[in-house]
PDB file of C-alpha atoms in Angstrom:
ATOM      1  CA  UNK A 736       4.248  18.283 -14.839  1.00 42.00           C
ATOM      2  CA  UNK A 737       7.757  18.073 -16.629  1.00 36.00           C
ATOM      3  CA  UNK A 738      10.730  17.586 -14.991  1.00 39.00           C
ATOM      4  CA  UNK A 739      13.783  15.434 -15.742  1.00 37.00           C
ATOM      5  CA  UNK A 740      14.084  11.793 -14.873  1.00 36.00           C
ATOM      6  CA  UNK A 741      17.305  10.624 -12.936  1.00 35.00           C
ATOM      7  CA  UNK A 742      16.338   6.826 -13.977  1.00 36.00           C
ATOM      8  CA  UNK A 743      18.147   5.265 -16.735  1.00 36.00           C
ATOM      9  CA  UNK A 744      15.446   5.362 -19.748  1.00 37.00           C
ATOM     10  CA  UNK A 745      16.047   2.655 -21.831  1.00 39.00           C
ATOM     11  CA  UNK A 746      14.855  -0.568 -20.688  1.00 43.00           C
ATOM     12  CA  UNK A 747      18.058  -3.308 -20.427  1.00 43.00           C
ATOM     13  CA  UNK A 748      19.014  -6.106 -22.730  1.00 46.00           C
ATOM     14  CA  UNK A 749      17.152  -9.149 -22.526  1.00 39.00           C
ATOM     15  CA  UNK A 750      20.103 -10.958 -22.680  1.00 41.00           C
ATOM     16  CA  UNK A 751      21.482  -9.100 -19.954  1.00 43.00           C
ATOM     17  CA  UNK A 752      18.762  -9.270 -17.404  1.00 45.00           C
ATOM     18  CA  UNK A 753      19.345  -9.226 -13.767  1.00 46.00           C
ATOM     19  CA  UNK A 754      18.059 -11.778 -11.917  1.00 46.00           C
ATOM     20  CA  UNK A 755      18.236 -13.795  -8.567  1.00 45.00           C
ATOM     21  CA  UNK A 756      16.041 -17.033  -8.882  1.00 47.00           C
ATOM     22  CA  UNK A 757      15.371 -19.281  -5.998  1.00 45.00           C
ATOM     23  CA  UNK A 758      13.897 -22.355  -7.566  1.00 47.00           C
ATOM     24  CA  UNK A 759       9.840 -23.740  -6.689  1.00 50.00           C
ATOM     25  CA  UNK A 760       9.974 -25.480  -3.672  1.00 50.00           C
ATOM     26  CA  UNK A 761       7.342 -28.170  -2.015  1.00 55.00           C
ATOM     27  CA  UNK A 762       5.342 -26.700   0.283  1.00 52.00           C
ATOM     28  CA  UNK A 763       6.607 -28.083   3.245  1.00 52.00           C
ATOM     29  CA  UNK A 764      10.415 -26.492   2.529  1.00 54.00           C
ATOM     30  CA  UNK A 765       9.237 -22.498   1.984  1.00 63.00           C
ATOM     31  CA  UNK A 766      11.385 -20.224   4.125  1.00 64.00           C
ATOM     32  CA  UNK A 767       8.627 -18.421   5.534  1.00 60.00           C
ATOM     33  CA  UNK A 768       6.172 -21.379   6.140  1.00 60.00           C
ATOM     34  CA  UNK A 769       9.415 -22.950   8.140  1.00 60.00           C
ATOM     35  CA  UNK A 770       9.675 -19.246   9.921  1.00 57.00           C
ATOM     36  CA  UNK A 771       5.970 -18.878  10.682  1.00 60.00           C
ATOM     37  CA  UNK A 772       4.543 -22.342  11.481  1.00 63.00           C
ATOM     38  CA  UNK A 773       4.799 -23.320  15.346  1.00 61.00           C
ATOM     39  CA  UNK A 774       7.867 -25.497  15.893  1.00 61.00           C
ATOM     40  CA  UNK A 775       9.378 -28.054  18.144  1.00 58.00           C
ATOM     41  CA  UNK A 776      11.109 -26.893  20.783  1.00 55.00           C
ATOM     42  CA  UNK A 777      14.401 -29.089  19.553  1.00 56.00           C
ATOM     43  CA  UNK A 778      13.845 -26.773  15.739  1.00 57.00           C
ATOM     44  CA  UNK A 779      13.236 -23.388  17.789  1.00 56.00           C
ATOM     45  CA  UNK A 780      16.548 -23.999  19.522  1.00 54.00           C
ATOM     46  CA  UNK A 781      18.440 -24.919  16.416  1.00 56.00           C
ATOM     47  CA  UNK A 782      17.331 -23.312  13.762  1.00 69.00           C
ATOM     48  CA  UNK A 783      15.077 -20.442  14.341  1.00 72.00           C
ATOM     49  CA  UNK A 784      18.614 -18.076  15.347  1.00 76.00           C
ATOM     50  CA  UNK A 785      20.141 -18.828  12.137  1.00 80.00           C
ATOM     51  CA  UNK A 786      17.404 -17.967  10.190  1.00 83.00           C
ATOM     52  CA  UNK A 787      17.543 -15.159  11.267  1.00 87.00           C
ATOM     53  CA  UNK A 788      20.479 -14.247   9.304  1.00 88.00           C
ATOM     54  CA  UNK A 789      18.760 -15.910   5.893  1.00 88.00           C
ATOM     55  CA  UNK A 790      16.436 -12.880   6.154  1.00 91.00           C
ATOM     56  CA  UNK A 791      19.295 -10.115   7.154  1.00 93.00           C
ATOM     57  CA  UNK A 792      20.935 -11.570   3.400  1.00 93.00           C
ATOM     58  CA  UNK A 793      17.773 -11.376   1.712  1.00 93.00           C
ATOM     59  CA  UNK A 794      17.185  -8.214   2.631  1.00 95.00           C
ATOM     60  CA  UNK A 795      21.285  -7.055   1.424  1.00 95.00           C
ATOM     61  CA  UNK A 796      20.491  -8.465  -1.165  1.00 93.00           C
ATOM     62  CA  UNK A 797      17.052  -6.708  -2.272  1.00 92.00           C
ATOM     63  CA  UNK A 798      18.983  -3.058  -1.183  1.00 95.00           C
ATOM     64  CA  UNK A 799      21.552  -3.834  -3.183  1.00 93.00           C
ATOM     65  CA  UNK A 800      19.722  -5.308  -6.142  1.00 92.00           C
ATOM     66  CA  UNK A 801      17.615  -1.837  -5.994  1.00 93.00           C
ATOM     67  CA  UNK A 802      19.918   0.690  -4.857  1.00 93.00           C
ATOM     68  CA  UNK A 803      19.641   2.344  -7.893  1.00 93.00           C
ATOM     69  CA  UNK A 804      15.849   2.360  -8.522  1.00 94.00           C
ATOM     70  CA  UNK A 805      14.512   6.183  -9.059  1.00 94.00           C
ATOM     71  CA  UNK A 806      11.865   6.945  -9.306  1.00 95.00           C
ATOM     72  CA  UNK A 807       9.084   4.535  -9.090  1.00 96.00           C
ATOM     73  CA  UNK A 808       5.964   3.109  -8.535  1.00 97.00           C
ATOM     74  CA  UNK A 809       4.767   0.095  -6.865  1.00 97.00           C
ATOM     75  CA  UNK A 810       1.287  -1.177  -9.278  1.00 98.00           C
ATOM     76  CA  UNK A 811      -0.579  -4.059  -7.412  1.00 97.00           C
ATOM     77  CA  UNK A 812      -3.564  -6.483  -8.976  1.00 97.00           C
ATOM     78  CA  UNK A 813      -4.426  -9.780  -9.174  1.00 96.00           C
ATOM     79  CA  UNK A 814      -2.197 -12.218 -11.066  1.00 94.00           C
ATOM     80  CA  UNK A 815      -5.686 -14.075 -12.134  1.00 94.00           C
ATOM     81  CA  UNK A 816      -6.714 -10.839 -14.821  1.00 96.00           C
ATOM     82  CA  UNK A 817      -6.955 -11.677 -18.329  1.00 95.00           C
ATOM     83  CA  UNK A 818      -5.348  -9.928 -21.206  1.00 94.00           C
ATOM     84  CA  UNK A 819      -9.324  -9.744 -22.400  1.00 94.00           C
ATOM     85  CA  UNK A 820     -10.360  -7.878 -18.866  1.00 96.00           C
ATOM     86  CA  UNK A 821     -10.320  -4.031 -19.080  1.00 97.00           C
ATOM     87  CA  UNK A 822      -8.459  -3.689 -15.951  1.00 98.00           C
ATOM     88  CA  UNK A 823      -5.228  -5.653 -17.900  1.00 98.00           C
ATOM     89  CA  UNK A 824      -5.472  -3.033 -20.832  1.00 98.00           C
ATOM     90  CA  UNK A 825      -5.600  -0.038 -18.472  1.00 98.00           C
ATOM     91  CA  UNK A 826      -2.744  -1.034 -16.160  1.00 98.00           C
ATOM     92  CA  UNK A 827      -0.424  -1.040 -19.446  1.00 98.00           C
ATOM     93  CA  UNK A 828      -1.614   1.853 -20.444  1.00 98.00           C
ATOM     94  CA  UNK A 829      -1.414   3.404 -16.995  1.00 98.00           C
ATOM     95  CA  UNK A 830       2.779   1.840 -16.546  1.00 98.00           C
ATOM     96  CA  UNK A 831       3.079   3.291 -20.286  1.00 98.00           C
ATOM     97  CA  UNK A 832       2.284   7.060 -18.923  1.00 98.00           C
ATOM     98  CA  UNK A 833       4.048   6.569 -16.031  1.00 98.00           C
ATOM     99  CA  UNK A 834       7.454   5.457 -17.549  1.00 98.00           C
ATOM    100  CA  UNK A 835       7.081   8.083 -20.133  1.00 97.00           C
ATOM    101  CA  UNK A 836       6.863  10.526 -17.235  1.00 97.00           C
ATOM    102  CA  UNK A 837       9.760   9.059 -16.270  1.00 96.00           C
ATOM    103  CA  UNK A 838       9.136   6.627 -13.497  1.00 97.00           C
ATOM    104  CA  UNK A 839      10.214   2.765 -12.670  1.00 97.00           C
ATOM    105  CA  UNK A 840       7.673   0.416 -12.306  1.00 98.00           C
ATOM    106  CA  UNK A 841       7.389  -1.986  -9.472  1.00 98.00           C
ATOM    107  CA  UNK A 842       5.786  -5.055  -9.479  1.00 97.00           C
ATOM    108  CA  UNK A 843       5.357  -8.892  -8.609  1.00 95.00           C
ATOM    109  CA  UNK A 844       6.771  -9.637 -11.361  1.00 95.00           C
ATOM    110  CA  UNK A 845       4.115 -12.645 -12.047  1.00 94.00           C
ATOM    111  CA  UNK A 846       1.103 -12.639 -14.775  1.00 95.00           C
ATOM    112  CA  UNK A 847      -2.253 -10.319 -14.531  1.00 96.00           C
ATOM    113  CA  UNK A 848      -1.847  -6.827 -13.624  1.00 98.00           C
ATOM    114  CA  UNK A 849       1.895  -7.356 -12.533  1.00 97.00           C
ATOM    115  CA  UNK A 850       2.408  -8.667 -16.165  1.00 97.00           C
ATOM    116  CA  UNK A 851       0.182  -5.579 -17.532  1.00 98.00           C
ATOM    117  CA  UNK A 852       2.425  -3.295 -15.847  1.00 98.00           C
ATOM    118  CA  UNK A 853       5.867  -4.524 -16.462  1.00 98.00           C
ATOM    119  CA  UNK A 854       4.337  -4.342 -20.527  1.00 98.00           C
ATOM    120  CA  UNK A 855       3.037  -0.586 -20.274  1.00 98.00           C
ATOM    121  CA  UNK A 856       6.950   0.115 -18.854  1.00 98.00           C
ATOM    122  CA  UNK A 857       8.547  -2.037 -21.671  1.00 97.00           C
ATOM    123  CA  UNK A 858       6.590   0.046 -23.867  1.00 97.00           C
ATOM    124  CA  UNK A 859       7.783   3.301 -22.062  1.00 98.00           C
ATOM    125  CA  UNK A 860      11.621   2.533 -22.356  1.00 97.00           C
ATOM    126  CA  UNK A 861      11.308   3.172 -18.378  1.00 97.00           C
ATOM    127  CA  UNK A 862      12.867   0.007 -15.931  1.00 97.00           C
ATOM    128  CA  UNK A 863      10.542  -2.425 -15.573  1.00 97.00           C
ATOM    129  CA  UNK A 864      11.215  -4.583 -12.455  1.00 97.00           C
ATOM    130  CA  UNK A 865       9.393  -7.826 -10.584  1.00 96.00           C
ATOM    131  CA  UNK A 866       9.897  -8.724  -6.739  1.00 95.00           C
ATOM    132  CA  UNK A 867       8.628 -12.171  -7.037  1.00 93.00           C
ATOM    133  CA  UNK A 868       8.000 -14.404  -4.347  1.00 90.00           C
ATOM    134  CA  UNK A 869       8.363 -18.191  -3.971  1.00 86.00           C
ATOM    135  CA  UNK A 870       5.102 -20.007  -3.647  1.00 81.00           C
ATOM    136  CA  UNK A 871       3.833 -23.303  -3.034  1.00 77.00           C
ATOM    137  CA  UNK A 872       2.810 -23.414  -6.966  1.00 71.00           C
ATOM    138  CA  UNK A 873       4.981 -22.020  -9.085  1.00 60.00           C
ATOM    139  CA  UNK A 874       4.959 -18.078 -10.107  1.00 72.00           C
ATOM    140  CA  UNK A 875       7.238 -17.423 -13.550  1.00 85.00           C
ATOM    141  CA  UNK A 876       8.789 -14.124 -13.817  1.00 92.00           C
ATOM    142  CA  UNK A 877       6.650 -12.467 -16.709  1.00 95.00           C
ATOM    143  CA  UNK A 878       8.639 -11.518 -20.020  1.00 95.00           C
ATOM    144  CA  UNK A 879       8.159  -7.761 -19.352  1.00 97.00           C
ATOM    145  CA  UNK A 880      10.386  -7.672 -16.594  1.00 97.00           C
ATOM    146  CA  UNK A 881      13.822  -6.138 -17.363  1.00 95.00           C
ATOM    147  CA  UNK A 882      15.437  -6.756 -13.881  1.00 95.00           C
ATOM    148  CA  UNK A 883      13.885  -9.626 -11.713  1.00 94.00           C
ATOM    149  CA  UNK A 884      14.621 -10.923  -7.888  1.00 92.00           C
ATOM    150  CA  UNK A 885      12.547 -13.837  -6.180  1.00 91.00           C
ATOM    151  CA  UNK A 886      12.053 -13.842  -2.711  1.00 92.00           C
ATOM    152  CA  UNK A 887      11.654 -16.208   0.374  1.00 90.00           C
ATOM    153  CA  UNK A 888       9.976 -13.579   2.460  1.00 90.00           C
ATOM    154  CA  UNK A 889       7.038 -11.642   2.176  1.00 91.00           C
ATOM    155  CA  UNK A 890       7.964  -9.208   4.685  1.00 92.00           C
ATOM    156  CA  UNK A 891      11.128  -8.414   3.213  1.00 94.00           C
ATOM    157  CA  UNK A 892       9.515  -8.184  -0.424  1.00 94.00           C
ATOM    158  CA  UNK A 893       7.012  -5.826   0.883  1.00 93.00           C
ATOM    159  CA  UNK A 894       9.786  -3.590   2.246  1.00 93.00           C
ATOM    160  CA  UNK A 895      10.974  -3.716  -0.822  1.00 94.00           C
ATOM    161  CA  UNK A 896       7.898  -2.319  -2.666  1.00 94.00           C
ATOM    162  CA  UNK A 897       7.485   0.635   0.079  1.00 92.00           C
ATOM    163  CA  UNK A 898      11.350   1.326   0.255  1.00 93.00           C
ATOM    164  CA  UNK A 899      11.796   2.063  -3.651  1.00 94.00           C
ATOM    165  CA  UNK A 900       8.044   3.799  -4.229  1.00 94.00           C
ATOM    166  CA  UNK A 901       6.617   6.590  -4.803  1.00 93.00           C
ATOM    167  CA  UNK A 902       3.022   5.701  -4.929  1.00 95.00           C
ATOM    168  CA  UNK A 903       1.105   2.491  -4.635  1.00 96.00           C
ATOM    169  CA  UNK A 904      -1.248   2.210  -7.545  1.00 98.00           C
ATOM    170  CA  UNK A 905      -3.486  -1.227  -6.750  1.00 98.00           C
ATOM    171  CA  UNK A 906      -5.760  -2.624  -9.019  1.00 98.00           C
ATOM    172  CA  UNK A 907      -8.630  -4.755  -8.544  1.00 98.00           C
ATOM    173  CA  UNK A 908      -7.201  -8.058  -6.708  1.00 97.00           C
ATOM    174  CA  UNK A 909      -7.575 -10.253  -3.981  1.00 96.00           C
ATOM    175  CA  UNK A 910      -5.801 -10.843  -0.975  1.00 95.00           C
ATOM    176  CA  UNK A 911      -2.636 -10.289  -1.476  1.00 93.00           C
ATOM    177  CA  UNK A 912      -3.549  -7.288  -3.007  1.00 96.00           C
ATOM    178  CA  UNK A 913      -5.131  -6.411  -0.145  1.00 96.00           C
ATOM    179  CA  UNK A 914      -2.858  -7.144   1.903  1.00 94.00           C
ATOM    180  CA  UNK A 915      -0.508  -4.775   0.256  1.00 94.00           C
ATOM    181  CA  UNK A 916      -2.931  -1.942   0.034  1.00 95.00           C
ATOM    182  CA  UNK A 917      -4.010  -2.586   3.687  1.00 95.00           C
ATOM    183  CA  UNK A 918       0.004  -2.468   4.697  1.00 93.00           C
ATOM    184  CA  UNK A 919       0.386   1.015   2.574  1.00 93.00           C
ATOM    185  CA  UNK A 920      -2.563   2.207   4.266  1.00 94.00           C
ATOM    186  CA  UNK A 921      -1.103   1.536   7.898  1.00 93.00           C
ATOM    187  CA  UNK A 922       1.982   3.176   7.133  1.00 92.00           C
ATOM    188  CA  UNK A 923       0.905   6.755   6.550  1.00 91.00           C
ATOM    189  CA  UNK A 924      -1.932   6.624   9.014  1.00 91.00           C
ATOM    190  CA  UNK A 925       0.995   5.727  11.945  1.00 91.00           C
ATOM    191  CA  UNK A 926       3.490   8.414   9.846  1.00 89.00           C
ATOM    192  CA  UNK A 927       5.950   5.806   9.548  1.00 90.00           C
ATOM    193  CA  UNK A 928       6.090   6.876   5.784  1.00 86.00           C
ATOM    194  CA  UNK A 929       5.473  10.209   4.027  1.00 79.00           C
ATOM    195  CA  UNK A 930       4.442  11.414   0.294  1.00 68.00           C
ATOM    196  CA  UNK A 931       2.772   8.527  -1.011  1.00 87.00           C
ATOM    197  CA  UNK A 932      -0.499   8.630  -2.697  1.00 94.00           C
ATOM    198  CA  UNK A 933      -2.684   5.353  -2.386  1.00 96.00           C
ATOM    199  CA  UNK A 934      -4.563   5.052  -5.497  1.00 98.00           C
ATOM    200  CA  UNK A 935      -7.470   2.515  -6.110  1.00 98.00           C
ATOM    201  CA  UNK A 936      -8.117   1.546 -10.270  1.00 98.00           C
ATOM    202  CA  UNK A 937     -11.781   1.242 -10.238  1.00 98.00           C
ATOM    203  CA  UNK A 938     -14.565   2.770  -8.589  1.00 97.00           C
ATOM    204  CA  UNK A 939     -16.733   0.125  -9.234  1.00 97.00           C
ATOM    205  CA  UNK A 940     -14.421  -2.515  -7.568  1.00 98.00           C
ATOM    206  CA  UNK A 941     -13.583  -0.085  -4.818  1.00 98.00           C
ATOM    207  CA  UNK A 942     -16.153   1.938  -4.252  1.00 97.00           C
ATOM    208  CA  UNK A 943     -18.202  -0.509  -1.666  1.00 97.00           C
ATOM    209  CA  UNK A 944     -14.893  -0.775   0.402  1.00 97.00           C
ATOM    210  CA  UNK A 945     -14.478   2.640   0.153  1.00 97.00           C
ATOM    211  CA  UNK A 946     -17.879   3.241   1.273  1.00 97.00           C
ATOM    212  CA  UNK A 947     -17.907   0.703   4.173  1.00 97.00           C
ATOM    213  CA  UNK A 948     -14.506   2.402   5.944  1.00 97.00           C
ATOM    214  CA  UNK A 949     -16.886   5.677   5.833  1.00 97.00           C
ATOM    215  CA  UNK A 950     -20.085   4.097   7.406  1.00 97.00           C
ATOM    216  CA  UNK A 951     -18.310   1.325   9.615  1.00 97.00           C
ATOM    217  CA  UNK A 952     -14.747   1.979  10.396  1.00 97.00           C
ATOM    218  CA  UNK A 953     -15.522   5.724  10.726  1.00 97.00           C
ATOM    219  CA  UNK A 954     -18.343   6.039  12.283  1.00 97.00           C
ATOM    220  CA  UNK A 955     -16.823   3.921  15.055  1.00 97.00           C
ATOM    221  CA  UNK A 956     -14.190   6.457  15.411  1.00 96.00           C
ATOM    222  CA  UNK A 957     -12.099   3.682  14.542  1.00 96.00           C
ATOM    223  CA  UNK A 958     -10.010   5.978  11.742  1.00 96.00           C
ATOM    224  CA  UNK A 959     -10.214   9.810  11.159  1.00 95.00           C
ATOM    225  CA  UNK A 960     -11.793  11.263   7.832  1.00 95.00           C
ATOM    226  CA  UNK A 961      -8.721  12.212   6.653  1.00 93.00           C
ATOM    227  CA  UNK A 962      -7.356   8.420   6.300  1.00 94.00           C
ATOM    228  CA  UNK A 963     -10.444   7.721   4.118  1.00 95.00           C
ATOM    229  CA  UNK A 964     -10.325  10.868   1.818  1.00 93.00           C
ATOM    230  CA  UNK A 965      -6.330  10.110   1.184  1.00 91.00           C
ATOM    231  CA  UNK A 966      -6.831   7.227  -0.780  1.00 96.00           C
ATOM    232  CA  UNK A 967      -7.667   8.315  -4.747  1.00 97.00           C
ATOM    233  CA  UNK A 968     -10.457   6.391  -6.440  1.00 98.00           C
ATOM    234  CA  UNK A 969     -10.027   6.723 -10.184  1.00 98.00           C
ATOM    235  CA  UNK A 970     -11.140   5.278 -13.305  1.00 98.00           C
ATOM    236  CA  UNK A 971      -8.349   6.722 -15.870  1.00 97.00           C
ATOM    237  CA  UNK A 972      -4.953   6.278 -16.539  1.00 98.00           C
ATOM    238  CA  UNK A 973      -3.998  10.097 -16.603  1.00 98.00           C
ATOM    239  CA  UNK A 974      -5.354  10.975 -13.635  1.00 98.00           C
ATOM    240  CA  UNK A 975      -3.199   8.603 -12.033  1.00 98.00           C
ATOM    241  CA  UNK A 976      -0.102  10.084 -13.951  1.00 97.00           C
ATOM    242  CA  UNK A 977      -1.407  13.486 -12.441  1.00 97.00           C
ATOM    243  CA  UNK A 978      -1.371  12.351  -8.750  1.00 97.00           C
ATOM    244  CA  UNK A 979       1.941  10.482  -8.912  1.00 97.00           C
ATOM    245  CA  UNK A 980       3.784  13.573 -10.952  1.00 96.00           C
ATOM    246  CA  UNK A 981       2.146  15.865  -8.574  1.00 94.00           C
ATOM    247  CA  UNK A 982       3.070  14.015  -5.187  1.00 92.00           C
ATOM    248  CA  UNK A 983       6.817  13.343  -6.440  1.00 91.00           C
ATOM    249  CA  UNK A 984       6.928  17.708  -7.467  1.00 89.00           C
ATOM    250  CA  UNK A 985       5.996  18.184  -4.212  1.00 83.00           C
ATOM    251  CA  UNK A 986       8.028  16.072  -2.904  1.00 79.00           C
ATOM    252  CA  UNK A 987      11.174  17.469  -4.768  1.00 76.00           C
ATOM    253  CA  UNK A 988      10.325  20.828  -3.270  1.00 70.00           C
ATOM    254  CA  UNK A 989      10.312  19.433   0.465  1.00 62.00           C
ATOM    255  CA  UNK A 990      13.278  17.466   0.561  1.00 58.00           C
ATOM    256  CA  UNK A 991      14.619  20.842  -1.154  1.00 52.00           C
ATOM    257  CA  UNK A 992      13.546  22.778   1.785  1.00 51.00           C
ATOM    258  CA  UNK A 993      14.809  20.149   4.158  1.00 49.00           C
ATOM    259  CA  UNK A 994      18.255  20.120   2.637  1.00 46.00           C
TER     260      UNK A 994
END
């Protein structure tokens, strides 16, 4: 389960962070609320064709920014855990194996999980970076993030997450962890992506979704078995360093092949 790491190890400067901030704005002047609420036909001629090149630069930017990220991990939760709940303990522990095996870690870059995360890769020496996104209420960049970006767009932030990862590991959250699980989840089932485990922290959380998608959404033919038993359900930290180490092994030996 040893191999060698092409990522930079030691985690950057504080001093020296990297980091593209777009500042809180009211809720009525978000980039994507503009985008996605209906307009006037006067703002859909004017405005909607230049935005369009707002998200081509945000997305430049994000490559750029992450060009050099490999490999990693996307971890997912909800930014409302405590450092008291067990879930916060055992996503730093599981970012801590997972740098140490010598992965990035990807995150939101806000508090909760995303904060547990970014702590377990300070702790690892591996690069610990945040993809915020700009809210109606303000989200701070945690302090465990060594290189930070804050977007306008969810779509393009999600790209990000799915462009530069390995694996999605997704603690217990709410919607927008859903919402990022559910997006993963699409992705292989339509083969638009390939070798990338979907693991679920928490069998208790997870089990009752699990278990409705077997006696619901499959037994309306609606997915096949195998989209249900690719998602891991697991309770421990090292068996998510297994799956990840094993999937990107595997992976090294295909694109070896391929090449």
């Amino acid at each position: 389960m040893e191999w060698h790491s092409q990522l930079e190890s030691a985690p950057m400067d504080l001093d020296q962070k990297q980091e593209i901030h777009i500042p809180p704005k009211p809720r009525e002047a978000l980039e994507d609320r503009k985008l996605l609420d209906q307009p006037s036909r006067h703002e859909r001629l004017q405005s909607d064709s230049w935005r369009v090149l707002r998200i081509t630069s945000e997305f430049v930017a994000g490559f750029d920014h992450l060009a050099d990220v490999y490999p990693a991990v996307s971890i997912f939760g909800s930014a409302r855990t405590k450092l008291s709940n067990d879930f916060y303990g055992a996503a730093v522990k599981t970012a801590e194996l997972l740098g140490r095996a010598g992965f990035a870690i990807i995150t939101g870059g806000g508090p909760g999980i995303m904060e547990a995360a970014n702590k377990g890769a300070r702790k690892a020496g591996a690069m610990s970076i945040g993809c915020n996104i700009e809210l109606p209420f303000e989200q701070q960049i945690n302090e465990f993030v060594d290189r930070a970006m804050t977007f306008r767009y969810f779509f393009v932030r999600k790209t990000m997450f799915i462009k530069y990862s390995e694996a999605f590991i997704t603690f217990p959250g709410g919607f927008g962890t859903l919402d990022e699980l559910m997006g993963a989840l699409t992705l292989i089932q339509t083969k638009k992506i390939t070798n990338f485990p979907v693991i679920l922290f928490g069998s208790n959380y997870w089990g009752g979704l699990i278990n409705w998608m077997r006696d619901r959404v499959l037994a309306e033919n609606n997915i096949t078995p195998e989209d249900v038993d690719s998602i891991h359900v697991v309770d421990d930290p090292e068996r998510v360093t297994e799956i990840v180490c094993e999937w990107h092994d595997k992976a090294l030996v295909v694109d070896g092949d391929e090449d």
